[in-house]
Amino acid sequence: MNKIMITAAICGAEVTKEHNPNIPYTALEIAKEAKKSADAGAAIIHLHVREDDGTPTQSAKRFEECISAIRKLCPDVIIQPSTGGAAGMSDSERLQPLSLNPEMATLDCGTLNFGGDVIFVNTENTIKNFASKMQHLSVKPEIEVFDRSMINTALYLADKGFIDQPLHFNLVMGVRGGIGASLSEFDFLVNSLPEGATYTGTGIGKSQFQVAAMAAIHGGHIRVGFEDNIYISKGVLAKSNGELVEKAVRIAKELGREIMTPAEARALLGLKVSK
Ligand code: KMH
Ligand code: ZN
């Protein structure tokens, strides 16, 4: 079987220390969580950043501070800033980390209900604008899909030349308002991907390790981390992102998948050489 690429989504924008005291906020806390994840086997750190009080921010200065803190502890890991930020942020706010010329970044390909009155807005023009900027900077987009329709949008934009082939997707399953995390839904999404695409499976909440196992069995890649799930097992808070990555590694290895290094992940994704 092909090797597996593990992404750790260490912080997110929504989860707080009230949910799990181990959620990182400061640059040092974020860097330490990145290090634990990378040491456990993560090739990619999906990065959101916070102010010291936990407020989500897309400030380029804060991203720079956190990226340089991560680089000191783990020089090799791939850092994938979020351009999703937190629901309610403006497009220009969300785009700020691209000014740091990252190797890759997220490209959210549709609008989603996020519970209550909260809507995570990604109009077609927003997605085109974000995709064009990434293309111009040779930043590899990870196409975030929360439902099948978002794959359609990504394929349409690739066809129109906004996103370069080969496409890399993150199938996010189990967000209320998006697709669920059952085996048939997983199958449906994976069978909707174009020839030559790569994908990572992300399960939200209690589905985190179920989706990880489905992706590991099927030859896909996996994402775990506090952004998506704060428990290591039912009712038991995870001590660190590293603990979540370790569990993902155990699952993958039991299913015959060896773990990719950051260098191997860079080759798979065709990332640009400069950092
Ligand atoms: N926090 C969500 C509103 C991404 O990183 O691109 C968006 C999100 C997706 O987490
Ligand atoms: Zn995110």
Short mmCIF file of C-alpha atoms and ligand atoms in Angstrom, two decimals:
data_model
loop_
_atom_site.label_atom_id
_atom_site.label_comp_id
_atom_site.label_asym_id
_atom_site.label_seq_id
_atom_site.Cartn_x
_atom_site.Cartn_y
_atom_site.Cartn_z
CA MET A 1 0.00 0.00 0.00
CA ASN A 2 1.11 3.59 -0.58
CA LYS A 3 2.44 5.54 2.37
CA ILE A 4 0.03 7.74 4.30
CA MET A 5 0.32 11.49 4.79
CA ILE A 6 -0.88 12.78 8.13
CA THR A 7 -2.04 16.35 8.72
CA ALA A 8 -2.42 17.74 12.23
CA ALA A 9 -4.96 20.56 12.59
CA ILE A 10 -3.59 21.71 15.92
CA CYS A 11 -5.60 24.74 16.88
CA GLY A 12 -8.58 25.73 14.70
CA ALA A 13 -10.58 28.88 15.22
CA GLU A 14 -13.61 27.65 17.12
CA VAL A 15 -12.39 25.34 19.89
CA THR A 16 -11.23 26.93 23.18
CA LYS A 17 -9.37 26.10 26.38
CA GLU A 18 -12.81 25.85 28.01
CA HIS A 19 -13.43 22.84 25.75
CA ASN A 20 -9.97 21.37 26.36
CA PRO A 21 -7.27 23.23 28.37
CA ASN A 22 -4.60 21.85 26.02
CA ILE A 23 -5.76 23.94 23.03
CA PRO A 24 -2.78 26.13 22.07
CA TYR A 25 -3.16 29.94 21.81
CA THR A 26 0.29 31.55 22.14
CA ALA A 27 3.03 31.19 19.51
CA LEU A 28 5.03 29.00 21.88
CA GLU A 29 2.04 26.79 22.71
CA ILE A 30 1.27 26.43 19.00
CA ALA A 31 4.91 25.59 18.22
CA LYS A 32 5.04 22.96 20.97
CA GLU A 33 1.84 21.33 19.69
CA ALA A 34 3.27 21.35 16.16
CA LYS A 35 6.43 19.68 17.45
CA LYS A 36 4.50 16.96 19.31
CA SER A 37 2.46 16.32 16.15
CA ALA A 38 5.49 16.22 13.85
CA ASP A 39 7.39 13.94 16.23
CA ALA A 40 4.39 11.59 16.27
CA GLY A 41 4.28 11.44 12.45
CA ALA A 42 2.46 14.47 11.05
CA ALA A 43 3.93 15.72 7.76
CA ILE A 44 1.64 18.76 7.58
CA ILE A 45 0.51 21.28 10.18
CA HIS A 46 -2.80 22.88 9.22
CA LEU A 47 -2.47 26.24 10.92
CA HIS A 48 -4.91 28.71 12.44
CA VAL A 49 -3.53 31.27 14.88
CA ARG A 50 -4.92 33.07 17.91
CA GLU A 51 -4.22 36.13 19.99
CA ASP A 52 -2.82 35.24 23.41
CA ASP A 53 -6.38 35.40 24.83
CA GLY A 54 -7.58 32.84 22.28
CA THR A 55 -9.29 35.21 19.84
CA PRO A 56 -8.89 33.83 16.29
CA THR A 57 -6.96 36.11 13.96
CA GLN A 58 -5.67 35.97 10.38
CA SER A 59 -3.07 38.68 11.04
CA ALA A 60 0.01 38.12 8.85
CA LYS A 61 2.20 39.32 11.73
CA ARG A 62 0.74 36.71 14.08
CA PHE A 63 1.08 33.98 11.44
CA GLU A 64 4.71 34.99 10.89
CA GLU A 65 5.39 34.85 14.62
CA CYS A 66 3.78 31.40 14.94
CA ILE A 67 5.43 30.01 11.79
CA SER A 68 8.85 31.14 12.95
CA ALA A 69 8.22 29.58 16.40
CA ILE A 70 7.19 26.31 14.68
CA ARG A 71 10.23 26.40 12.38
CA LYS A 72 12.56 26.64 15.38
CA LEU A 73 11.18 23.40 16.82
CA CYS A 74 10.39 21.51 13.60
CA PRO A 75 12.26 22.87 10.60
CA ASP A 76 11.00 20.29 8.10
CA VAL A 77 7.26 20.08 8.62
CA ILE A 78 4.94 21.48 5.93
CA ILE A 79 2.97 24.44 7.26
CA GLN A 80 -0.45 24.91 5.66
CA PRO A 81 -2.08 28.17 6.77
CA SER A 82 -5.86 28.38 6.76
CA THR A 83 -7.52 30.92 4.48
CA GLY A 84 -10.84 29.95 6.06
CA GLY A 85 -10.03 31.72 9.30
CA ALA A 86 -13.13 32.00 11.45
CA ALA A 87 -16.70 32.38 10.17
CA GLY A 88 -17.59 36.05 9.77
CA MET A 89 -14.12 37.27 8.75
CA SER A 90 -13.84 39.28 5.53
CA ASP A 91 -12.09 37.89 2.46
CA SER A 92 -9.20 40.35 2.74
CA GLU A 93 -8.76 39.43 6.40
CA ARG A 94 -8.71 35.72 5.55
CA LEU A 95 -6.19 36.12 2.73
CA GLN A 96 -3.45 37.67 4.87
CA PRO A 97 -1.31 34.53 5.44
CA LEU A 98 -0.77 34.25 1.67
CA SER A 99 1.51 37.29 1.95
CA LEU A 100 3.98 34.98 3.73
CA ASN A 101 4.28 32.83 0.59
CA PRO A 102 3.47 29.45 2.18
CA GLU A 103 3.99 26.15 0.38
CA MET A 104 0.27 25.37 0.55
CA ALA A 105 -2.95 26.80 1.99
CA THR A 106 -6.59 25.84 2.27
CA LEU A 107 -9.13 26.77 -0.40
CA ASP A 108 -12.68 26.40 0.92
CA CYS A 109 -14.97 25.56 -1.99
CA GLY A 110 -18.45 26.40 -0.74
CA THR A 111 -20.72 28.06 1.78
CA LEU A 112 -21.87 26.14 4.84
CA ASN A 113 -24.22 26.51 7.80
CA PHE A 114 -22.06 26.45 10.92
CA GLY A 115 -24.85 26.15 13.52
CA GLY A 116 -27.30 28.72 14.85
CA ASP A 117 -27.13 31.84 12.70
CA VAL A 118 -23.46 31.34 11.77
CA ILE A 119 -22.68 30.91 8.07
CA PHE A 120 -19.20 30.23 6.68
CA VAL A 121 -19.46 32.20 3.44
CA ASN A 122 -17.52 31.26 0.29
CA THR A 123 -19.21 32.67 -2.80
CA GLU A 124 -18.04 31.62 -6.24
CA ASN A 125 -16.26 34.97 -6.63
CA THR A 126 -14.54 34.54 -3.26
CA ILE A 127 -13.27 31.11 -4.27
CA LYS A 128 -12.09 32.40 -7.68
CA ASN A 129 -10.28 35.28 -6.01
CA PHE A 130 -8.56 33.04 -3.45
CA ALA A 131 -7.67 30.43 -6.09
CA SER A 132 -6.20 33.03 -8.44
CA LYS A 133 -4.02 34.48 -5.71
CA MET A 134 -2.74 31.00 -4.78
CA GLN A 135 -2.08 30.18 -8.42
CA HIS A 136 -0.16 33.42 -8.89
CA LEU A 137 2.05 32.65 -5.86
CA SER A 138 2.40 28.91 -6.68
CA VAL A 139 0.77 28.07 -3.35
CA LYS A 140 -0.71 24.56 -3.58
CA PRO A 141 -4.38 24.73 -2.62
CA GLU A 142 -5.83 22.04 -0.43
CA ILE A 143 -9.45 22.06 -1.61
CA GLU A 144 -11.70 21.90 1.44
CA VAL A 145 -15.03 20.21 0.75
CA PHE A 146 -17.75 19.86 3.33
CA ASP A 147 -20.25 18.35 0.91
CA ARG A 148 -20.44 16.79 -2.57
CA SER A 149 -21.51 20.04 -4.23
CA MET A 150 -18.17 21.61 -3.31
CA ILE A 151 -16.35 19.00 -5.40
CA ASN A 152 -18.49 20.18 -8.35
CA THR A 153 -17.42 23.76 -7.69
CA ALA A 154 -13.74 22.78 -7.52
CA LEU A 155 -13.99 20.81 -10.77
CA TYR A 156 -15.71 23.74 -12.48
CA LEU A 157 -12.98 26.13 -11.31
CA ALA A 158 -10.23 23.73 -12.36
CA ASP A 159 -11.89 23.47 -15.77
CA LYS A 160 -11.93 27.26 -16.02
CA GLY A 161 -8.21 27.40 -15.16
CA PHE A 162 -8.43 28.79 -11.62
CA ILE A 163 -6.93 25.67 -9.98
CA ASP A 164 -4.06 23.65 -11.45
CA GLN A 165 -4.07 19.84 -11.72
CA PRO A 166 -3.45 17.53 -9.98
CA LEU A 167 -6.04 18.47 -7.37
CA HIS A 168 -5.63 17.75 -3.68
CA PHE A 169 -8.81 17.59 -1.58
CA ASN A 170 -9.63 17.52 2.10
CA LEU A 171 -12.94 15.68 2.59
CA VAL A 172 -14.35 17.14 5.79
CA MET A 173 -17.10 14.88 7.09
CA GLY A 174 -19.44 15.27 10.03
CA VAL A 175 -19.84 19.07 10.28
CA ARG A 176 -23.46 19.81 11.10
CA GLY A 177 -24.65 21.47 7.89
CA GLY A 178 -22.33 19.38 5.74
CA ILE A 179 -22.09 15.75 4.66
CA GLY A 180 -22.12 13.06 7.38
CA ALA A 181 -19.32 10.63 8.13
CA SER A 182 -20.85 7.25 7.24
CA LEU A 183 -19.14 4.69 5.05
CA SER A 184 -21.62 5.27 2.21
CA GLU A 185 -21.02 9.04 2.35
CA PHE A 186 -17.25 8.48 2.35
CA ASP A 187 -17.62 6.21 -0.65
CA PHE A 188 -19.80 8.77 -2.43
CA LEU A 189 -17.27 11.58 -1.95
CA VAL A 190 -14.23 9.51 -2.90
CA ASN A 191 -15.96 8.19 -6.01
CA SER A 192 -16.74 11.79 -7.00
CA LEU A 193 -13.07 12.78 -7.14
CA PRO A 194 -11.38 13.18 -10.52
CA GLU A 195 -8.70 10.85 -11.85
CA GLY A 196 -5.28 11.67 -10.41
CA ALA A 197 -6.58 13.57 -7.39
CA THR A 198 -5.21 12.96 -3.90
CA TYR A 199 -7.29 13.36 -0.78
CA THR A 200 -7.19 13.58 2.97
CA GLY A 201 -10.13 12.43 5.10
CA THR A 202 -11.17 14.53 8.08
CA GLY A 203 -13.82 13.37 10.54
CA ILE A 204 -15.34 15.88 12.93
CA GLY A 205 -15.90 15.00 16.59
CA LYS A 206 -16.50 11.35 17.32
CA SER A 207 -16.06 10.43 13.67
CA GLN A 208 -12.38 11.52 13.63
CA PHE A 209 -10.87 8.07 13.87
CA GLN A 210 -13.61 6.35 11.87
CA VAL A 211 -12.88 8.60 8.90
CA ALA A 212 -9.15 8.12 9.50
CA ALA A 213 -9.63 4.35 9.31
CA MET A 214 -11.77 4.57 6.16
CA ALA A 215 -9.18 6.76 4.44
CA ALA A 216 -6.34 4.50 5.59
CA ILE A 217 -8.09 1.41 4.22
CA HIS A 218 -8.95 3.10 0.95
CA GLY A 219 -5.47 4.50 0.17
CA GLY A 220 -6.26 8.11 1.14
CA HIS A 221 -4.55 10.34 3.68
CA ILE A 222 -5.73 11.51 7.07
CA ARG A 223 -6.14 14.58 9.22
CA VAL A 224 -6.58 14.63 12.98
CA GLY A 225 -6.18 17.34 15.62
CA PHE A 226 -7.89 19.59 18.13
CA GLU A 227 -9.50 21.73 15.39
CA ASP A 228 -11.77 18.79 14.57
CA ASN A 229 -11.88 16.70 17.77
CA ILE A 230 -10.73 17.17 21.36
CA TYR A 231 -11.14 13.59 22.65
CA ILE A 232 -8.69 10.68 22.49
CA SER A 233 -11.51 8.25 23.30
CA LYS A 234 -15.14 8.55 24.43
CA GLY A 235 -15.31 11.19 27.19
CA VAL A 236 -11.49 11.40 27.61
CA LEU A 237 -9.90 14.69 26.59
CA ALA A 238 -6.74 14.37 24.51
CA LYS A 239 -3.59 15.61 26.25
CA SER A 240 -2.09 16.91 23.02
CA ASN A 241 -2.35 16.87 19.26
CA GLY A 242 0.59 14.49 19.42
CA GLU A 243 -1.59 11.97 21.22
CA LEU A 244 -4.20 12.22 18.45
CA VAL A 245 -1.52 11.79 15.76
CA GLU A 246 -0.08 8.78 17.61
CA LYS A 247 -3.50 7.11 17.52
CA ALA A 248 -3.85 7.87 13.80
CA VAL A 249 -0.38 6.37 13.22
CA ARG A 250 -1.35 3.20 15.13
CA ILE A 251 -4.52 2.82 13.02
CA ALA A 252 -2.65 3.44 9.76
CA LYS A 253 0.16 1.00 10.56
CA GLU A 254 -2.27 -1.72 11.65
CA LEU A 255 -3.88 -1.29 8.23
CA GLY A 256 -0.58 -1.69 6.44
CA ARG A 257 0.23 1.95 5.75
CA GLU A 258 3.66 3.36 6.56
CA ILE A 259 3.91 7.04 7.46
CA MET A 260 5.12 9.71 5.01
CA THR A 261 7.87 12.12 5.93
CA PRO A 262 7.42 15.81 5.09
CA ALA A 263 9.84 15.35 2.16
CA GLU A 264 7.69 12.52 0.78
CA ALA A 265 4.54 14.60 1.25
CA ARG A 266 6.18 17.51 -0.60
CA ALA A 267 6.96 15.18 -3.50
CA LEU A 268 3.43 13.73 -3.53
CA LEU A 269 1.81 17.17 -3.58
CA GLY A 270 4.36 18.74 -5.92
CA LEU A 271 5.00 21.65 -3.59
CA LYS A 272 7.25 24.48 -4.70
CA VAL A 273 10.84 24.23 -3.56
CA SER A 274 11.18 27.55 -1.70
CA LYS A 275 9.56 27.98 1.74
N1 KMH B 1 -12.85 27.74 10.80
C1 KMH B 1 -13.73 27.54 9.69
C2 KMH B 1 -14.68 28.69 9.55
C3 KMH B 1 -10.11 26.20 6.75
O1 KMH B 1 -9.25 26.16 7.62
O2 KMH B 1 -9.86 26.56 5.59
C4 KMH B 1 -12.99 27.36 8.41
C5 KMH B 1 -11.94 26.32 8.39
C6 KMH B 1 -11.52 25.85 7.07
O3 KMH B 1 -11.39 25.90 9.40
ZN ZN B 2 -9.06 25.00 9.48
#
